[in-house]
Short mmCIF file of C-alpha atoms and ligand atoms in Angstrom, two decimals:
data_model
loop_
_atom_site.label_atom_id
_atom_site.label_comp_id
_atom_site.label_asym_id
_atom_site.label_seq_id
_atom_site.Cartn_x
_atom_site.Cartn_y
_atom_site.Cartn_z
CA MET S 48 -35.35 -94.95 -21.57
CA ARG S 49 -34.34 -98.06 -19.67
CA ILE S 50 -37.09 -100.52 -18.81
CA ILE S 51 -36.76 -103.14 -16.11
CA VAL S 52 -39.61 -105.52 -15.39
CA TYR S 53 -40.01 -107.52 -12.21
CA GLN S 54 -42.30 -110.44 -11.57
CA ASN S 55 -44.14 -108.65 -8.81
CA TYR S 56 -44.61 -105.48 -6.79
CA GLN S 57 -42.32 -106.65 -3.96
CA LEU S 58 -39.31 -106.98 -6.26
CA LEU S 59 -40.12 -103.73 -8.03
CA SER S 60 -40.22 -101.92 -4.69
CA LYS S 61 -36.96 -103.43 -3.54
CA LYS S 62 -35.18 -102.45 -6.75
CA ALA S 63 -36.49 -98.88 -6.62
CA ALA S 64 -35.36 -98.53 -3.01
CA GLN S 65 -31.91 -99.87 -3.90
CA ILE S 66 -31.50 -97.30 -6.66
CA ILE S 67 -32.51 -94.47 -4.31
CA ALA S 68 -30.25 -95.87 -1.57
CA SER S 69 -27.27 -95.97 -3.90
CA GLN S 70 -27.95 -92.35 -4.84
CA ILE S 71 -27.84 -91.41 -1.13
CA ILE S 72 -24.71 -93.48 -0.49
CA LEU S 73 -22.90 -91.87 -3.42
CA LYS S 74 -24.10 -88.36 -2.52
CA PRO S 75 -25.23 -88.06 1.12
CA ASN S 76 -26.69 -84.59 0.52
CA SER S 77 -28.81 -85.77 -2.41
CA ILE S 78 -31.92 -83.91 -3.47
CA LEU S 79 -34.76 -86.42 -3.84
CA GLY S 80 -38.04 -85.82 -5.64
CA LEU S 81 -40.76 -87.90 -4.00
CA ALA S 82 -44.23 -89.13 -4.91
CA THR S 83 -47.29 -90.28 -2.99
CA GLY S 84 -50.02 -92.76 -3.94
CA SER S 85 -50.06 -96.54 -3.53
CA THR S 86 -47.13 -97.34 -5.81
CA PRO S 87 -44.17 -95.93 -3.83
CA ILE S 88 -45.33 -97.30 -0.47
CA GLY S 89 -43.29 -100.52 -0.90
CA THR S 90 -40.24 -98.48 -1.91
CA TYR S 91 -40.57 -96.36 1.22
CA LYS S 92 -40.89 -99.50 3.38
CA ASN S 93 -37.66 -100.83 1.92
CA LEU S 94 -35.89 -97.50 2.44
CA ILE S 95 -37.01 -97.46 6.10
CA LYS S 96 -35.66 -100.99 6.51
CA MET S 97 -32.31 -100.03 5.00
CA TYR S 98 -32.17 -97.02 7.31
CA GLU S 99 -32.93 -99.21 10.34
CA GLU S 100 -30.19 -101.60 9.27
CA GLY S 101 -27.75 -98.69 9.17
CA LEU S 102 -27.26 -98.89 5.40
CA ILE S 103 -28.41 -95.36 4.62
CA ASP S 104 -28.37 -92.03 6.40
CA PHE S 105 -30.96 -89.37 5.56
CA SER S 106 -29.51 -86.64 7.79
CA LYS S 107 -28.17 -84.58 4.87
CA VAL S 108 -30.86 -85.47 2.34
CA THR S 109 -33.32 -82.87 1.04
CA THR S 110 -36.70 -83.84 -0.42
CA PHE S 111 -39.27 -82.20 -2.66
CA ASN S 112 -42.67 -83.77 -3.09
CA LEU S 113 -44.46 -83.58 -6.40
CA ASP S 114 -47.84 -82.42 -5.25
CA GLU S 115 -50.44 -81.72 -2.61
CA TYR S 116 -54.20 -81.32 -2.65
CA TYR S 117 -55.44 -77.73 -2.75
CA GLN S 118 -57.08 -76.53 0.46
CA LEU S 119 -56.90 -79.81 2.31
CA PRO S 120 -55.45 -79.11 5.79
CA ILE S 121 -52.08 -80.79 6.24
CA ASP S 122 -53.27 -82.65 9.34
CA ASN S 123 -56.08 -84.26 7.31
CA ASN S 124 -55.13 -87.93 7.02
CA GLN S 125 -55.58 -87.78 3.23
CA SER S 126 -53.17 -84.88 2.76
CA TYR S 127 -49.85 -85.72 1.16
CA HIS S 128 -48.11 -84.11 4.14
CA PHE S 129 -49.77 -86.70 6.35
CA PHE S 130 -48.99 -89.50 3.88
CA MET S 131 -45.29 -88.66 3.71
CA ASN S 132 -44.88 -88.42 7.47
CA ASP S 133 -46.75 -91.64 7.95
CA ASN S 134 -45.07 -93.67 5.21
CA LEU S 135 -41.53 -92.32 5.36
CA PHE S 136 -40.45 -89.21 7.23
CA ASN S 137 -41.53 -90.29 10.73
CA HIS S 138 -39.39 -93.41 10.42
CA ILE S 139 -36.05 -92.03 9.20
CA ASN S 140 -33.50 -89.49 10.42
CA ILE S 141 -34.34 -86.78 7.90
CA ASN S 142 -33.95 -83.19 9.07
CA LYS S 143 -37.54 -81.83 8.99
CA GLU S 144 -36.22 -78.52 7.66
CA ASN S 145 -35.06 -80.32 4.53
CA ILE S 146 -38.54 -81.59 3.69
CA HIS S 147 -40.51 -79.67 1.06
CA ILE S 148 -44.12 -80.36 0.10
CA PRO S 149 -46.24 -77.81 -1.77
CA ASN S 150 -48.50 -75.94 0.63
CA GLY S 151 -52.02 -76.33 -0.70
CA MET S 152 -53.28 -74.07 2.12
CA ALA S 153 -51.07 -71.09 1.17
CA LYS S 154 -52.95 -67.78 1.11
CA ASP S 155 -50.97 -66.58 -1.90
CA ILE S 156 -51.00 -69.71 -4.00
CA ASP S 157 -49.30 -68.11 -7.04
CA ASN S 158 -46.41 -67.09 -4.86
CA GLU S 159 -46.28 -70.56 -3.32
CA CYS S 160 -45.95 -72.09 -6.81
CA LEU S 161 -43.29 -69.61 -7.91
CA ASN S 162 -41.36 -70.10 -4.72
CA TYR S 163 -41.45 -73.90 -4.90
CA ASP S 164 -39.61 -73.93 -8.24
CA LYS S 165 -37.17 -71.33 -6.93
CA ILE S 166 -36.31 -73.42 -3.87
CA ILE S 167 -35.76 -76.48 -6.07
CA ASP S 168 -33.49 -74.50 -8.40
CA ASN S 169 -31.57 -72.95 -5.49
CA SER S 170 -30.98 -76.38 -3.98
CA GLY S 171 -29.08 -77.34 -7.11
CA GLY S 172 -31.92 -79.35 -8.67
CA ILE S 173 -33.37 -82.79 -8.09
CA ASP S 174 -30.87 -85.64 -8.36
CA ILE S 175 -33.43 -88.40 -8.61
CA GLN S 176 -37.17 -87.99 -9.07
CA LEU S 177 -39.46 -90.84 -8.09
CA LEU S 178 -42.69 -90.95 -10.10
CA GLY S 179 -45.85 -93.01 -10.17
CA ILE S 180 -48.17 -92.73 -13.15
CA GLY S 181 -51.91 -92.17 -13.38
CA ASN S 182 -54.18 -94.48 -15.39
CA ASN S 183 -54.48 -91.47 -17.71
CA ALA S 184 -50.66 -91.14 -17.87
CA HIS S 185 -50.46 -88.13 -15.57
CA ILE S 186 -47.16 -87.53 -13.77
CA GLY S 187 -47.36 -85.51 -10.61
CA PHE S 188 -50.84 -84.10 -11.12
CA ASN S 189 -50.10 -82.94 -14.65
CA GLU S 190 -53.29 -84.14 -16.27
CA PRO S 191 -53.73 -84.70 -20.03
CA THR S 192 -54.17 -81.27 -21.60
CA ILE S 193 -53.24 -79.14 -24.58
CA ASN S 194 -49.79 -77.99 -23.49
CA PHE S 195 -47.02 -79.12 -21.18
CA ASN S 196 -46.98 -77.02 -18.04
CA LYS S 197 -43.50 -75.85 -17.26
CA LYS S 198 -43.76 -74.81 -13.65
CA THR S 199 -45.41 -75.64 -10.37
CA HIS S 200 -49.07 -74.67 -10.70
CA ILE S 201 -52.63 -75.23 -9.59
CA VAL S 202 -54.46 -77.89 -11.54
CA THR S 203 -58.06 -79.07 -11.74
CA LEU S 204 -58.03 -82.81 -11.25
CA ASP S 205 -59.54 -85.03 -13.94
CA GLU S 206 -62.69 -86.85 -12.92
CA SER S 207 -60.81 -90.12 -13.64
CA THR S 208 -58.09 -89.09 -11.16
CA ARG S 209 -60.64 -88.14 -8.51
CA LYS S 210 -62.39 -91.48 -9.01
CA ALA S 211 -59.08 -93.38 -8.82
CA ASN S 212 -58.14 -91.56 -5.60
CA ALA S 213 -61.61 -91.88 -4.06
CA ARG S 214 -60.46 -95.25 -2.67
CA PHE S 215 -58.56 -93.32 0.01
CA PHE S 216 -61.52 -91.10 1.00
CA SER S 217 -64.91 -92.07 2.42
CA SER S 218 -66.71 -90.75 -0.68
CA LEU S 219 -65.97 -89.25 -4.10
CA GLU S 220 -67.37 -85.90 -2.95
CA GLU S 221 -64.59 -85.63 -0.37
CA VAL S 222 -61.81 -85.88 -2.97
CA PRO S 223 -60.52 -82.35 -3.60
CA THR S 224 -61.13 -80.99 -7.09
CA LYS S 225 -57.81 -79.17 -7.30
CA ALA S 226 -54.17 -79.74 -6.45
CA ILE S 227 -50.86 -77.95 -6.55
CA THR S 228 -48.29 -79.85 -8.61
CA MET S 229 -44.79 -79.51 -9.91
CA GLY S 230 -45.05 -78.85 -13.64
CA THR S 231 -43.92 -81.29 -16.29
CA GLY S 232 -41.04 -78.86 -16.87
CA SER S 233 -40.06 -78.86 -13.17
CA ILE S 234 -40.09 -82.69 -13.23
CA PHE S 235 -38.17 -82.85 -16.51
CA LYS S 236 -35.31 -80.82 -15.04
CA SER S 237 -34.51 -83.70 -12.64
CA LYS S 238 -31.17 -85.32 -13.38
CA LYS S 239 -32.52 -88.85 -13.13
CA ILE S 240 -36.12 -90.07 -13.20
CA LEU S 241 -37.40 -93.34 -11.78
CA LEU S 242 -40.96 -94.13 -12.82
CA LEU S 243 -42.71 -97.02 -11.07
CA ALA S 244 -45.85 -98.75 -12.29
CA SER S 245 -47.61 -101.82 -10.99
CA GLY S 246 -50.80 -103.55 -12.11
CA LYS S 247 -52.85 -104.08 -15.26
CA ASN S 248 -54.65 -100.74 -15.01
CA LYS S 249 -51.32 -99.00 -15.75
CA ALA S 250 -50.49 -101.08 -18.86
CA LYS S 251 -52.06 -98.71 -21.41
CA ALA S 252 -50.42 -95.63 -19.85
CA ILE S 253 -47.06 -97.42 -19.90
CA TYR S 254 -47.53 -98.48 -23.52
CA ASN S 255 -48.26 -94.86 -24.48
CA THR S 256 -45.32 -93.60 -22.41
CA VAL S 257 -42.92 -95.86 -24.28
CA TYR S 258 -44.31 -95.97 -27.84
CA GLY S 259 -46.83 -93.17 -28.10
CA GLU S 260 -46.55 -89.79 -29.72
CA VAL S 261 -44.99 -87.20 -27.40
CA THR S 262 -47.98 -85.06 -26.55
CA PRO S 263 -49.38 -83.26 -23.50
CA GLU S 264 -52.44 -85.49 -23.94
CA VAL S 265 -50.14 -88.22 -22.57
CA PRO S 266 -48.11 -86.23 -20.01
CA SER S 267 -45.64 -89.06 -19.29
CA SER S 268 -44.73 -89.30 -23.00
CA ILE S 269 -42.38 -86.32 -22.53
CA LEU S 270 -40.08 -88.72 -20.69
CA GLN S 271 -39.08 -90.18 -24.07
CA PHE S 272 -36.97 -87.03 -24.48
CA HIS S 273 -35.25 -87.25 -21.09
CA GLN S 274 -31.72 -88.60 -21.08
CA ASP S 275 -31.88 -90.63 -17.88
CA VAL S 276 -35.20 -92.35 -17.24
CA ILE S 277 -35.70 -95.81 -15.78
CA LEU S 278 -39.12 -97.43 -15.84
CA ILE S 279 -39.46 -100.08 -13.17
CA LEU S 280 -42.54 -102.16 -13.83
CA ASP S 281 -44.17 -105.37 -12.80
CA THR S 282 -45.24 -107.85 -15.48
CA GLU S 283 -48.83 -106.61 -15.46
CA ALA S 284 -47.91 -102.96 -16.03
CA ALA S 285 -45.51 -104.13 -18.77
CA SER S 286 -48.01 -106.50 -20.37
CA LEU S 287 -48.52 -104.40 -23.54
CA LEU S 288 -44.80 -103.84 -24.18
CA LYS S 289 -42.87 -105.89 -26.70
CA ASP S 290 -40.61 -108.45 -25.04
CA LYS S 291 -37.50 -107.28 -26.83
CA ASP S 292 -37.71 -103.89 -25.15
CA TYR S 293 -37.05 -105.12 -21.66
CA GLU S 294 -35.65 -107.81 -19.49
CA VAL S 295 -37.75 -109.59 -16.92
CA LEU S 296 -35.97 -110.24 -13.69
CA ASN S 297 -37.52 -113.21 -11.96
CA GLU S 298 -35.12 -114.05 -9.27
CA ILE S 299 -34.61 -111.97 -6.21
CA SER S 300 -30.92 -112.94 -6.39
CA LYS S 301 -30.66 -111.00 -9.63
CA VAL S 302 -31.55 -107.74 -7.95
CA ARG S 303 -29.14 -108.14 -5.08
C1 F6R I 498 -48.61 -88.71 -6.43
C2 F6R I 498 -48.63 -88.41 -7.86
C3 F6R I 498 -49.47 -89.19 -8.81
C4 F6R I 498 -49.47 -90.69 -8.58
C5 F6R I 498 -50.37 -91.39 -9.56
C6 F6R I 498 -50.41 -92.89 -9.34
O1 F6R I 498 -47.73 -87.86 -5.77
O2 F6R I 498 -47.99 -87.51 -8.24
O3 F6R I 498 -49.02 -88.92 -10.12
O4 F6R I 498 -48.16 -91.15 -8.71
O5 F6R I 498 -51.66 -90.89 -9.45
O6 F6R I 498 -50.98 -93.15 -8.10
P1 F6R I 498 -51.00 -94.64 -7.49
O7 F6R I 498 -49.59 -94.97 -7.19
O8 F6R I 498 -51.85 -94.52 -6.27
O9 F6R I 498 -51.57 -95.51 -8.56
#
């Protein structure tokens, strides 16, 4: 596990975008795993800028999103379909046919889950998976539980997750109670994983991810076993880590 800490969210976002951009430059038909939530928004802004500057081309890129709310219409402005179009896809030259987001409105939801993993496998697998992390250490919507879920599945959201996400809705009642998410196993199969965390409220989850026992009660702890994980943090998210375990990059020149 490689840990890089930046002084602030802006630098963290820039670094994450540069890593994803280099993946696309090295392999134009890369398979990207993408996340929603507040954390990756800065990364997406930087990727859009690099696209506008002609530095990266998304025309051959394929994407798979981690999750989607269950039974929230995709045109609802809180759906992850809406989020991805708004924050990334509408601003780059990605081929819409290459975009994959779980369909939380599918009539046969079991088949939707099964199929999602199949399409990922058939694509050759995810080259780089972008992750945020929940305050409770969830990745995707794999909530703390008694076993690691291998495959894409329906999950009941923790009350803490619903409360955390209520900031995007007009009331807590409106936050869906269920979601469809790639399993921890589906995420773990990614060749490279880039986990971003910003802010003090993520510090405990990050501490447990790095030092804690590997247990499904801390879903992100499984990443300790993955061979190519980079945690990109700001100083607040890294505040419980021991200094020797990471380098803090202060200067923007150092990330160029
Ligand atoms: C989103 C996702 C979640 C979020 C996590 C953190 O697709 O899978 O695991 O990454 O809930 O969300 P933010 O970034 O809003 O703190």
